[in-house]
XYZ file of N, CA and C in Angstrom:
756
model
N 4.748 -19.523 -65.052
C 3.868 -20.675 -64.861
C 4.675 -21.963 -64.939
N 5.653 -22.003 -65.842
C 6.465 -23.213 -65.989
C 7.373 -23.416 -64.782
N 7.904 -22.324 -64.210
C 8.824 -22.461 -63.084
C 8.111 -22.712 -61.759
N 6.870 -22.291 -61.658
C 6.170 -22.387 -60.371
C 4.832 -23.125 -60.484
N 4.834 -24.324 -61.056
C 3.554 -25.056 -61.172
C 3.012 -25.505 -59.819
N 3.884 -25.555 -58.804
C 3.465 -26.042 -57.485
C 2.777 -24.967 -56.652
N 2.849 -23.708 -57.081
C 2.222 -22.641 -56.301
C 0.723 -22.597 -56.557
N -0.039 -22.223 -55.504
C -1.498 -22.185 -55.600
C -1.957 -20.784 -56.003
N -2.629 -20.694 -57.142
C -3.232 -19.432 -57.550
C -2.273 -18.480 -58.239
N -2.851 -17.548 -58.974
C -2.064 -16.580 -59.717
C -1.325 -15.596 -58.840
N -1.871 -15.287 -57.654
C -1.226 -14.310 -56.773
C 0.168 -14.757 -56.372
N 0.301 -16.035 -56.020
C 1.604 -16.555 -55.596
C 2.599 -16.525 -56.742
N 2.133 -16.813 -57.948
C 3.035 -16.812 -59.104
C 3.468 -15.388 -59.458
N 2.539 -14.446 -59.384
C 2.897 -13.048 -59.639
C 3.911 -12.568 -58.603
N 3.711 -12.968 -57.340
C 4.643 -12.584 -56.283
C 6.028 -13.152 -56.556
N 6.087 -14.411 -57.006
C 7.377 -15.028 -57.312
C 8.080 -14.284 -58.445
N 7.327 -13.882 -59.458
C 7.921 -13.150 -60.577
C 8.434 -11.783 -60.135
N 7.693 -11.128 -59.244
C 8.133 -9.820 -58.757
C 9.407 -9.940 -57.938
N 9.527 -11.033 -57.170
C 10.758 -11.261 -56.424
C 11.932 -11.436 -57.369
N 11.713 -12.154 -58.469
C 12.788 -12.357 -59.443
C 13.183 -11.044 -60.114
N 12.201 -10.143 -60.275
C 12.492 -8.838 -60.861
C 13.158 -7.900 -59.867
N 13.093 -8.258 -58.576
C 13.664 -7.405 -57.542
C 12.790 -6.219 -57.186
N 11.497 -6.338 -57.460
C 10.555 -5.248 -57.201
C 9.788 -5.546 -55.919
N 9.668 -4.546 -55.056
C 8.937 -4.737 -53.807
C 7.444 -4.523 -53.975
N 6.691 -5.001 -53.000
C 5.239 -4.831 -52.992
C 4.860 -3.628 -52.137
N 3.868 -2.884 -52.586
C 3.325 -1.774 -51.800
C 1.993 -2.211 -51.210
N 1.871 -2.081 -49.893
C 0.619 -2.470 -49.241
C -0.419 -1.379 -49.449
N -1.558 -1.730 -50.030
C -2.637 -0.773 -50.264
C -3.895 -1.276 -49.571
N -4.266 -0.675 -48.420
C -5.414 -1.163 -47.648
C -6.739 -1.069 -48.389
N -6.797 -0.291 -49.471
C -8.055 -0.146 -50.201
C -8.434 -1.339 -51.043
N -7.496 -2.274 -51.259
C -7.808 -3.492 -52.002
C -8.500 -4.488 -51.083
N -9.590 -5.090 -51.553
C -10.233 -6.165 -50.802
C -10.092 -7.452 -51.606
N -9.062 -8.222 -51.281
C -8.840 -9.516 -51.912
C -9.616 -10.546 -51.099
N -10.818 -10.877 -51.546
C -11.709 -11.723 -50.761
C -11.312 -13.188 -50.850
N -10.271 -13.575 -50.123
C -9.932 -14.994 -50.046
C -10.700 -15.620 -48.890
N -11.993 -15.361 -48.875
C -12.900 -15.933 -47.879
C -14.173 -16.334 -48.615
N -15.038 -17.019 -47.901
C -16.330 -17.409 -48.469
C -17.440 -17.019 -47.500
N -18.659 -16.976 -48.022
C -19.800 -16.696 -47.163
C -20.098 -15.214 -47.037
N -20.391 -14.783 -45.817
C -20.871 -13.432 -45.539
C -19.702 -12.480 -45.270
N -19.495 -11.514 -46.148
C -18.364 -10.579 -46.022
C -18.715 -9.338 -45.212
N -19.850 -9.346 -44.520
C -20.270 -8.185 -43.735
C -19.171 -7.703 -42.792
N -18.528 -8.625 -42.088
C -17.515 -8.250 -41.113
C -16.338 -7.518 -41.729
N -15.954 -7.918 -42.936
C -14.826 -7.267 -43.609
C -15.216 -5.874 -44.099
N -16.386 -5.773 -44.699
C -16.794 -4.501 -45.291
C -17.137 -3.447 -44.246
N -17.545 -3.879 -43.052
C -17.878 -2.910 -41.998
C -16.671 -2.564 -41.129
N -15.487 -3.013 -41.536
C -14.261 -2.642 -40.811
C -13.207 -2.125 -41.791
N -13.670 -1.493 -42.862
C -12.778 -0.978 -43.897
C -11.826 0.070 -43.317
N -10.643 0.153 -43.896
C -9.633 1.102 -43.421
C -10.030 2.532 -43.788
N -9.232 3.494 -43.345
C -9.494 4.895 -43.678
C -9.030 5.248 -45.091
N -8.443 4.297 -45.782
C -8.045 4.520 -47.169
C -9.254 4.350 -48.087
N -9.294 5.060 -49.222
C -10.406 4.879 -50.161
C -10.440 3.456 -50.715
N -11.641 2.980 -51.006
C -11.797 1.664 -51.619
C -11.188 1.680 -53.019
N -10.413 0.643 -53.340
C -9.814 0.524 -54.665
C -10.525 -0.543 -55.481
N -10.716 -1.722 -54.901
C -11.347 -2.796 -55.664
C -11.902 -3.864 -54.736
N -12.831 -4.652 -55.280
C -13.392 -5.818 -54.603
C -13.136 -7.025 -55.496
N -12.566 -8.078 -54.916
C -12.209 -9.255 -55.702
C -13.027 -10.469 -55.270
N -13.146 -11.447 -56.176
C -13.778 -12.743 -55.886
C -15.210 -12.583 -55.386
N -15.957 -11.654 -55.968
C -17.318 -11.399 -55.502
C -18.238 -12.602 -55.692
N -17.938 -13.447 -56.658
C -18.804 -14.609 -56.898
C -18.593 -15.708 -55.868
N -17.559 -15.580 -55.032
C -17.294 -16.601 -54.016
C -17.842 -16.211 -52.643
N -18.431 -15.030 -52.550
C -19.047 -14.625 -51.287
C -20.542 -14.433 -51.519
N -21.292 -14.354 -50.424
C -22.725 -14.098 -50.540
C -22.949 -12.690 -51.098
N -24.094 -12.442 -51.763
C -24.408 -11.067 -52.176
C -24.311 -10.124 -50.981
N -23.706 -8.968 -51.172
C -23.398 -8.098 -50.036
C -24.626 -7.375 -49.489
N -25.737 -7.416 -50.204
C -27.009 -6.912 -49.683
C -28.009 -8.058 -49.637
N -28.884 -8.082 -48.628
C -29.847 -9.179 -48.513
C -30.871 -9.162 -49.647
N -31.384 -10.358 -49.947
C -32.434 -10.520 -50.966
C -32.002 -9.965 -52.320
N -30.737 -10.174 -52.663
C -30.195 -9.678 -53.929
C -29.359 -10.758 -54.597
N -29.147 -10.593 -55.887
C -28.131 -11.380 -56.576
C -26.807 -10.632 -56.447
N -25.721 -11.295 -56.783
C -24.417 -10.627 -56.712
C -24.390 -9.389 -57.597
N -24.917 -9.513 -58.809
C -24.896 -8.386 -59.751
C -25.748 -7.226 -59.246
N -26.977 -7.522 -58.803
C -27.851 -6.436 -58.345
C -27.318 -5.786 -57.073
N -26.647 -6.582 -56.210
C -26.076 -6.023 -54.979
C -24.954 -5.038 -55.301
N -24.090 -5.395 -56.241
C -22.996 -4.494 -56.625
C -23.554 -3.245 -57.307
N -24.573 -3.421 -58.146
C -25.203 -2.263 -58.792
C -25.803 -1.326 -57.753
N -26.421 -1.916 -56.724
C -27.008 -1.112 -55.645
C -25.917 -0.346 -54.897
N -24.796 -1.001 -54.634
C -23.677 -0.338 -53.963
C -23.203 0.872 -54.765
N -23.190 0.732 -56.078
C -22.666 1.809 -56.917
C -23.600 3.009 -56.990
N -24.840 2.853 -56.550
C -25.703 4.033 -56.446
C -25.163 4.984 -55.387
N -24.480 4.443 -54.377
C -23.812 5.276 -53.370
C -22.440 5.728 -53.855
N -21.716 4.840 -54.518
C -20.380 5.175 -55.027
C -20.439 6.387 -55.955
N -21.467 6.450 -56.789
C -21.572 7.544 -57.755
C -21.713 8.907 -57.077
N -22.327 8.943 -55.892
C -22.519 10.218 -55.202
C -21.317 10.613 -54.346
N -20.627 9.625 -53.784
C -19.480 9.946 -52.917
C -18.486 8.784 -52.947
N -17.697 8.664 -54.015
C -16.826 7.495 -54.184
C -15.761 7.342 -53.108
N -15.236 8.438 -52.575
C -14.164 8.335 -51.586
C -14.682 7.953 -50.202
N -15.982 8.100 -49.971
C -16.528 7.800 -48.652
C -17.041 6.366 -48.541
N -17.183 5.659 -49.633
C -17.803 4.334 -49.583
C -17.063 3.413 -48.609
N -17.815 2.768 -47.726
C -17.330 1.853 -46.682
C -16.565 2.551 -45.555
N -16.371 3.872 -45.631
C -15.645 4.552 -44.555
C -16.437 4.440 -43.252
N -15.750 4.096 -42.181
C -16.409 3.800 -40.907
C -16.321 4.996 -39.958
N -17.466 5.403 -39.444
C -17.546 6.396 -38.371
C -18.283 5.760 -37.201
N -17.833 6.059 -35.990
C -18.414 5.444 -34.790
C -18.851 6.538 -33.829
N -20.074 6.424 -33.321
C -20.536 7.347 -32.285
C -21.285 6.573 -31.208
N -21.460 7.230 -30.080
C -22.006 6.560 -28.899
C -23.276 7.252 -28.421
N -24.276 6.443 -28.081
C -25.511 6.935 -27.487
C -25.431 6.692 -25.986
N -25.160 7.750 -25.228
C -25.000 7.593 -23.780
C -26.311 7.217 -23.101
N -27.421 7.700 -23.625
C -28.720 7.459 -23.000
C -29.069 5.975 -23.011
N -28.853 5.319 -24.161
C -29.199 3.903 -24.296
C -28.000 2.974 -24.114
N -26.795 3.545 -23.975
C -25.556 2.749 -23.925
C -25.368 1.951 -25.212
N -25.593 2.620 -26.347
C -25.406 1.980 -27.645
C -24.082 2.428 -28.262
N -23.487 1.519 -29.034
C -22.347 1.844 -29.884
C -22.819 1.739 -31.323
N -22.719 2.821 -32.074
C -23.261 2.876 -33.431
C -22.113 3.018 -34.422
N -22.050 2.093 -35.357
C -20.990 2.080 -36.364
C -21.612 2.246 -37.749
N -21.158 3.266 -38.467
C -21.668 3.544 -39.813
C -20.604 3.173 -40.832
N -20.883 2.201 -41.668
C -20.035 1.897 -42.819
C -20.734 2.530 -44.018
N -20.302 3.739 -44.363
C -21.105 4.586 -45.245
C -21.395 3.918 -46.591
N -22.655 4.036 -47.022
C -23.076 3.485 -48.297
C -23.337 2.004 -48.268
N -23.135 1.389 -47.098
C -23.317 -0.059 -47.009
C -24.212 -0.457 -45.841
N -23.766 -0.226 -44.603
C -24.532 -0.716 -43.455
C -24.274 0.127 -42.213
N -25.262 0.121 -41.331
C -25.138 0.691 -39.987
C -25.380 -0.436 -38.997
N -24.532 -0.523 -37.971
C -24.705 -1.546 -36.945
C -24.787 -0.881 -35.574
N -25.705 -1.380 -34.751
C -25.877 -0.853 -33.399
C -25.659 -1.970 -32.393
N -24.662 -1.781 -31.551
C -24.394 -2.697 -30.438
C -25.134 -2.186 -29.207
N -25.688 -3.105 -28.429
C -26.452 -2.706 -27.242
C -25.557 -2.538 -26.019
N -24.317 -2.171 -26.243
C -23.366 -1.937 -25.151
C -22.298 -0.985 -25.665
N -21.555 -0.429 -24.753
C -20.463 0.455 -25.135
C -19.216 -0.374 -25.427
N -18.658 -0.194 -26.601
C -17.415 -0.861 -26.985
C -16.356 0.198 -27.257
N -15.123 -0.082 -26.854
C -14.030 0.802 -27.219
C -13.843 0.765 -28.734
N -13.356 1.872 -29.281
C -13.226 1.978 -30.731
C -12.363 0.856 -31.306
N -11.278 0.515 -30.635
C -10.386 -0.539 -31.148
C -11.116 -1.876 -31.246
N -12.097 -2.107 -30.375
C -12.865 -3.349 -30.435
C -13.918 -3.295 -31.539
N -14.503 -2.117 -31.746
C -15.484 -1.968 -32.820
C -14.842 -2.239 -34.172
N -13.608 -1.780 -34.352
C -12.941 -1.862 -35.651
C -12.328 -3.222 -35.939
N -12.298 -4.103 -34.957
C -11.842 -5.466 -35.231
C -12.864 -6.161 -36.121
N -12.394 -6.895 -37.116
C -13.274 -7.499 -38.111
C -14.114 -8.620 -37.512
N -15.429 -8.494 -37.635
C -16.320 -9.556 -37.177
C -16.177 -10.774 -38.097
N -16.020 -11.925 -37.500
C -15.781 -13.137 -38.291
C -17.111 -13.720 -38.770
N -17.731 -12.995 -39.706
C -18.998 -13.445 -40.287
C -18.782 -14.398 -41.456
N -17.549 -14.558 -41.892
C -17.205 -15.300 -43.099
C -16.564 -16.639 -42.757
N -16.334 -17.437 -43.793
C -15.661 -18.730 -43.643
C -14.306 -18.673 -44.345
N -13.359 -19.533 -43.934
C -12.057 -19.558 -44.617
C -12.202 -19.958 -46.082
N -11.250 -19.546 -46.884
C -11.234 -19.913 -48.302
C -11.093 -21.422 -48.462
N -10.217 -22.011 -47.657
C -10.014 -23.462 -47.660
C -10.168 -23.967 -46.234
N -10.805 -25.102 -46.088
C -11.039 -25.660 -44.756
C -9.887 -26.519 -44.258
N -8.996 -26.895 -45.141
C -7.890 -27.768 -44.753
C -6.651 -26.936 -44.448
N -5.760 -27.516 -43.649
C -4.504 -26.842 -43.330
C -4.595 -26.063 -42.043
N -3.491 -26.004 -41.319
C -3.474 -25.347 -40.019
C -3.629 -23.848 -40.091
N -3.337 -23.245 -41.252
C -3.420 -21.792 -41.385
C -4.688 -21.341 -42.096
N -5.652 -22.249 -42.258
C -6.862 -21.934 -43.025
C -7.624 -20.752 -42.449
N -7.654 -20.639 -41.137
C -8.429 -19.564 -40.507
C -7.528 -18.495 -39.880
N -6.301 -18.366 -40.409
C -5.383 -17.318 -39.951
C -5.437 -16.170 -40.962
N -5.705 -14.967 -40.482
C -5.881 -13.826 -41.375
C -4.835 -12.751 -41.073
N -4.719 -11.803 -41.978
C -3.746 -10.722 -41.812
C -4.359 -9.521 -41.093
N -5.514 -9.714 -40.479
C -6.173 -8.651 -39.723
C -6.754 -9.252 -38.450
N -6.983 -8.402 -37.453
C -7.547 -8.859 -36.188
C -9.034 -9.132 -36.341
N -9.494 -10.235 -35.761
C -10.903 -10.606 -35.869
C -11.535 -10.721 -34.487
N -12.855 -10.672 -34.469
C -13.611 -10.977 -33.253
C -14.764 -11.897 -33.631
N -15.072 -12.821 -32.751
C -16.125 -13.793 -33.020
C -17.495 -13.124 -32.973
N -18.432 -13.692 -33.731
C -19.818 -13.234 -33.664
C -20.612 -14.227 -32.827
N -21.637 -13.746 -32.169
C -22.454 -14.597 -31.309
C -23.196 -15.627 -32.163
N -23.263 -16.882 -31.719
C -23.974 -17.897 -32.511
C -25.465 -17.603 -32.663
N -26.037 -16.841 -31.722
C -27.452 -16.479 -31.797
C -27.590 -15.146 -32.531
N -28.226 -15.106 -33.717
C -28.362 -13.847 -34.462
C -29.030 -12.735 -33.662
N -29.882 -13.097 -32.708
C -30.580 -12.084 -31.912
C -29.652 -11.404 -30.907
N -28.470 -11.988 -30.676
C -27.499 -11.402 -29.755
C -26.413 -10.618 -30.493
N -26.507 -10.558 -31.798
C -25.528 -9.824 -32.593
C -25.962 -8.362 -32.741
N -25.078 -7.506 -33.245
C -25.484 -6.118 -33.487
C -26.686 -6.059 -34.428
N -27.556 -5.087 -34.201
C -28.686 -4.868 -35.106
C -28.140 -4.184 -36.359
N -28.434 -4.762 -37.519
C -27.836 -4.292 -38.768
C -28.885 -3.656 -39.671
N -28.513 -2.527 -40.254
C -29.367 -1.801 -41.198
C -28.586 -1.670 -42.506
N -29.185 -2.073 -43.621
C -28.499 -2.006 -44.908
C -28.981 -0.801 -45.715
N -28.064 -0.271 -46.502
C -28.375 0.911 -47.301
C -29.548 0.650 -48.244
N -30.530 1.546 -48.165
C -31.719 1.464 -49.015
C -31.585 2.381 -50.231
N -31.237 3.631 -49.978
C -31.014 4.561 -51.088
C -30.197 5.755 -50.602
N -29.610 6.462 -51.555
C -28.772 7.635 -51.269
C -29.213 8.761 -52.192
N -29.302 9.972 -51.638
C -29.691 11.120 -52.448
C -28.855 12.328 -52.044
N -28.803 13.308 -52.940
C -28.007 14.512 -52.696
C -28.876 15.743 -52.892
N -28.723 16.714 -51.995
C -29.475 17.965 -52.094
C -28.705 18.957 -52.961
N -29.293 19.422 -54.054
C -28.570 20.375 -54.912
C -28.380 21.737 -54.260
N -29.169 22.055 -53.235
C -29.095 23.386 -52.623
C -27.877 23.558 -51.731
N -27.606 22.561 -50.867
C -26.477 22.703 -49.932
C -25.465 21.568 -50.014
N -25.663 20.628 -50.927
C -24.705 19.541 -51.107
C -24.784 18.444 -50.069
N -25.784 18.494 -49.190
C -25.932 17.444 -48.181
C -26.318 16.125 -48.839
N -25.615 15.074 -48.457
C -25.922 13.735 -48.965
C -26.641 12.965 -47.864
N -27.790 12.423 -48.201
C -28.599 11.668 -47.247
C -28.615 10.199 -47.665
N -28.133 9.340 -46.785
C -28.193 7.896 -47.046
C -29.132 7.265 -46.024
N -30.001 6.390 -46.507
C -31.034 5.773 -45.675
C -30.769 4.278 -45.579
N -30.868 3.749 -44.363
C -30.570 2.344 -44.086
C -31.782 1.711 -43.399
N -32.201 0.547 -43.898
C -33.357 -0.154 -43.344
C -32.895 -1.385 -42.575
N -33.620 -1.685 -41.483
C -33.223 -2.803 -40.642
C -33.403 -4.138 -41.363
N -32.397 -4.994 -41.219
C -32.493 -6.382 -41.692
C -33.125 -7.186 -40.563
N -34.419 -7.387 -40.623
C -35.164 -7.923 -39.483
C -34.821 -9.379 -39.200
N -34.701 -9.667 -37.913
C -34.571 -11.028 -37.407
C -35.796 -11.306 -36.538
N -36.179 -12.560 -36.465
C -37.329 -12.942 -35.640
C -36.886 -13.026 -34.181
N -36.773 -11.855 -33.547
C -36.244 -11.777 -32.183
C -37.252 -11.067 -31.277
N -37.291 -11.485 -30.038
C -38.047 -10.744 -29.030
C -37.133 -9.666 -28.452
N -37.699 -8.504 -28.117
C -36.859 -7.418 -27.629
C -37.678 -6.460 -26.773
N -36.945 -5.672 -25.995
C -37.551 -4.643 -25.160
C -37.887 -3.435 -26.043
N -39.151 -3.078 -26.186
C -39.519 -1.971 -27.086
C -39.049 -0.602 -26.605
N -38.551 -0.521 -25.376
C -38.085 0.760 -24.848
C -36.593 0.955 -25.091
N -35.797 -0.065 -24.770
C -34.341 0.105 -24.765
C -33.620 -0.555 -25.939
N -34.288 -1.410 -26.684
C -33.602 -2.154 -27.746
C -33.551 -1.356 -29.044
N -32.415 -1.379 -29.746
C -32.349 -0.720 -31.056
C -33.181 -1.425 -32.122
N -33.699 -2.606 -31.806
C -34.548 -3.303 -32.773
C -35.862 -2.566 -33.021
N -36.191 -1.614 -32.157
C -37.397 -0.815 -32.380
C -37.203 0.166 -33.537
N -35.933 0.431 -33.886
C -35.635 1.375 -34.967
C -35.853 0.691 -36.315
N -36.585 1.342 -37.174
C -36.853 0.797 -38.504
C -35.912 1.370 -39.556
N -35.448 2.588 -39.319
C -34.686 3.290 -40.356
C -33.617 4.181 -39.730
N -32.443 4.189 -40.334
C -31.368 5.097 -39.924
C -31.071 6.030 -41.093
N -31.055 7.321 -40.805
C -30.740 8.317 -41.831
C -29.402 8.963 -41.487
N -28.502 8.956 -42.438
C -27.157 9.496 -42.221
C -26.948 10.686 -43.153
N -26.538 11.811 -42.580
C -26.311 13.033 -43.346
C -24.811 13.337 -43.384
N -24.330 13.673 -44.555
C -22.901 13.958 -44.727
C -22.732 14.892 -45.917
N -21.509 15.312 -46.155
C -21.172 16.043 -47.372
C -20.139 15.225 -48.137
N -20.012 15.508 -49.399
C -19.103 14.738 -50.240
C -17.680 14.812 -49.685
N -17.057 13.662 -49.545
C -15.703 13.595 -49.003
C -14.714 14.017 -50.080
N -14.041 15.110 -49.835
C -13.088 15.654 -50.804
C -11.825 16.058 -50.059
N -11.002 15.086 -49.689
C -9.851 15.372 -48.826
C -8.791 16.222 -49.515
N -8.135 17.060 -48.709
C -7.025 17.841 -49.235
C -5.740 17.011 -49.161
N -4.637 17.601 -49.565
C -3.365 16.874 -49.613
C -2.975 16.357 -48.231
N -3.185 17.176 -47.204
C -2.831 16.768 -45.842
C -3.609 15.518 -45.427
N -4.893 15.476 -45.755
C -5.710 14.328 -45.383
C -5.361 13.089 -46.200
N -4.940 13.294 -47.443
C -4.547 12.156 -48.269
C -3.263 11.523 -47.745
N -2.349 12.357 -47.249
C -1.100 11.832 -46.709
C -1.324 11.123 -45.381
N -2.220 11.647 -44.580
C -2.503 11.057 -43.262
C -4.017 11.016 -43.059
N -4.703 10.036 -43.669
C -6.167 9.967 -43.564
C -6.617 9.863 -42.111
N -7.697 10.553 -41.804
C -8.237 10.535 -40.446
C -9.708 10.131 -40.492
N -10.085 9.252 -39.582
C -11.479 8.830 -39.498
C -12.358 10.024 -39.136
N -13.544 10.094 -39.725
C -14.442 11.191 -39.411
C -15.326 10.849 -38.215
N -15.832 11.882 -37.569
C -16.669 11.718 -36.378
C -18.143 11.733 -36.766
N -18.996 11.311 -35.848
C -20.429 11.370 -36.108
C -21.172 11.770 -34.847
N -22.322 12.384 -35.044
C -23.180 12.831 -33.952
C -24.570 12.240 -34.137
N -25.206 11.888 -33.029
C -26.597 11.454 -33.063
C -27.463 12.698 -32.970
N -28.343 12.881 -33.937
C -29.174 14.078 -33.983
C -30.451 13.878 -33.177
N -30.939 14.932 -32.539
C -32.189 14.801 -31.779
C -33.383 14.604 -32.707
N -34.201 13.622 -32.411
C -35.417 13.371 -33.176
C -36.570 13.209 -32.203
N -37.669 13.888 -32.481
C -38.821 13.838 -31.581
C -40.034 13.189 -32.221
N -39.931 12.871 -33.511
C -41.077 12.302 -34.210
C -40.841 10.828 -34.509
N -41.792 10.216 -35.175
C -41.714 8.832 -35.656
C -41.654 7.809 -34.535
N -41.975 8.203 -33.317
C -42.076 7.236 -32.228
C -40.801 6.477 -31.951
N -39.658 7.107 -32.188
C -38.383 6.437 -31.939
C -38.024 5.398 -32.974
N -38.737 5.369 -34.098
C -38.485 4.364 -35.129
C -37.448 4.818 -36.152
N -37.037 6.083 -36.053
C -36.041 6.629 -36.980
C -34.881 7.206 -36.177
N -33.670 6.855 -36.565
C -32.461 7.394 -35.946
C -31.732 8.224 -36.986
N -31.344 9.440 -36.620
C -30.640 10.320 -37.547
C -29.233 10.609 -37.040
N -28.284 10.561 -37.954
C -26.864 10.708 -37.621
C -26.223 11.686 -38.600
N -25.327 12.492 -38.094
C -24.560 13.403 -38.951
C -23.087 13.027 -38.890
N -22.478 12.863 -40.050
C -21.041 12.590 -40.139
C -20.331 13.896 -40.475
N -19.237 14.151 -39.787
C -18.511 15.410 -39.967
C -17.022 15.172 -39.749
N -16.243 16.154 -40.148
C -14.806 16.105 -39.888
C -14.562 16.320 -38.394
N -13.705 15.509 -37.818
C -13.399 15.649 -36.393
C -12.665 16.967 -36.138
N -12.869 17.511 -34.962
C -12.160 18.721 -34.575
C -10.680 18.414 -34.340
N -9.878 19.449 -34.233
C -8.423 19.303 -34.176
C -7.964 18.300 -33.123
N -8.450 18.431 -31.897
C -8.005 17.564 -30.802
C -9.121 16.641 -30.319
N -10.064 16.318 -31.187
C -11.211 15.501 -30.782
C -10.860 14.019 -30.793
N -11.302 13.312 -29.758
C -11.105 11.871 -29.660
C -12.452 11.167 -29.824
N -12.404 9.973 -30.404
C -13.618 9.163 -30.548
C -13.617 8.145 -29.414
N -14.406 8.419 -28.402
C -14.439 7.513 -27.255
C -15.767 7.669 -26.529
N -15.980 6.823 -25.512
C -17.218 6.839 -24.748
C -17.143 7.972 -23.731
N -17.889 9.026 -23.937
C -17.866 10.151 -23.003
C -18.648 9.795 -21.739
N -18.083 10.069 -20.562
C -18.782 9.734 -19.319
C -20.014 10.615 -19.106
């Protein structure tokens, strides 16, 4: 602290001390150092394939679930963490060819449906739903990850469903997570728009990777399950391990 009073924040000072010790830094994608403000939805829905390690600066961002306080939102998140800690925030993407939808599941947190087909690399780019930590300086809005802009009109953005509750079946170990739509006051086509969906149900099993998967984590695949009831108001998805040579892409 005495040698580096000019550095901003504890992170810079710790880094300076590590350099003096001659110790290198290990990059761990599971850390979320929230040096941003506002809505962290874009960051949390583009989490890496590494397990979540920690969330920082939670009091400087909006509560991660709507109509919640920061404390209650984190407590709600942990209802999913307790059932499947290694899967939390893990992203699976599947495509609805019939409606031309791109569906992204950030497990235990949110499901987003785009009304168009997006390549996987574009889906995984972080949506810039947040604000810079500091507004001054030329590098204020420069990040260490690729971003994509969000539409200024909320009705033109992906339809978002937030986790409502998670349960586990003792008979077969199936974990069911339910996501409810965060409604916007938007007009939409009741036939083709995903806004007609009220609830998304995601079925999975507890993520328990072996040594091979820990060394080289692989994103899991998802399938849209056929549903004939509920008037199209419920969408069901199954998350599974991808097959040996399976690719995640828009099938013609």
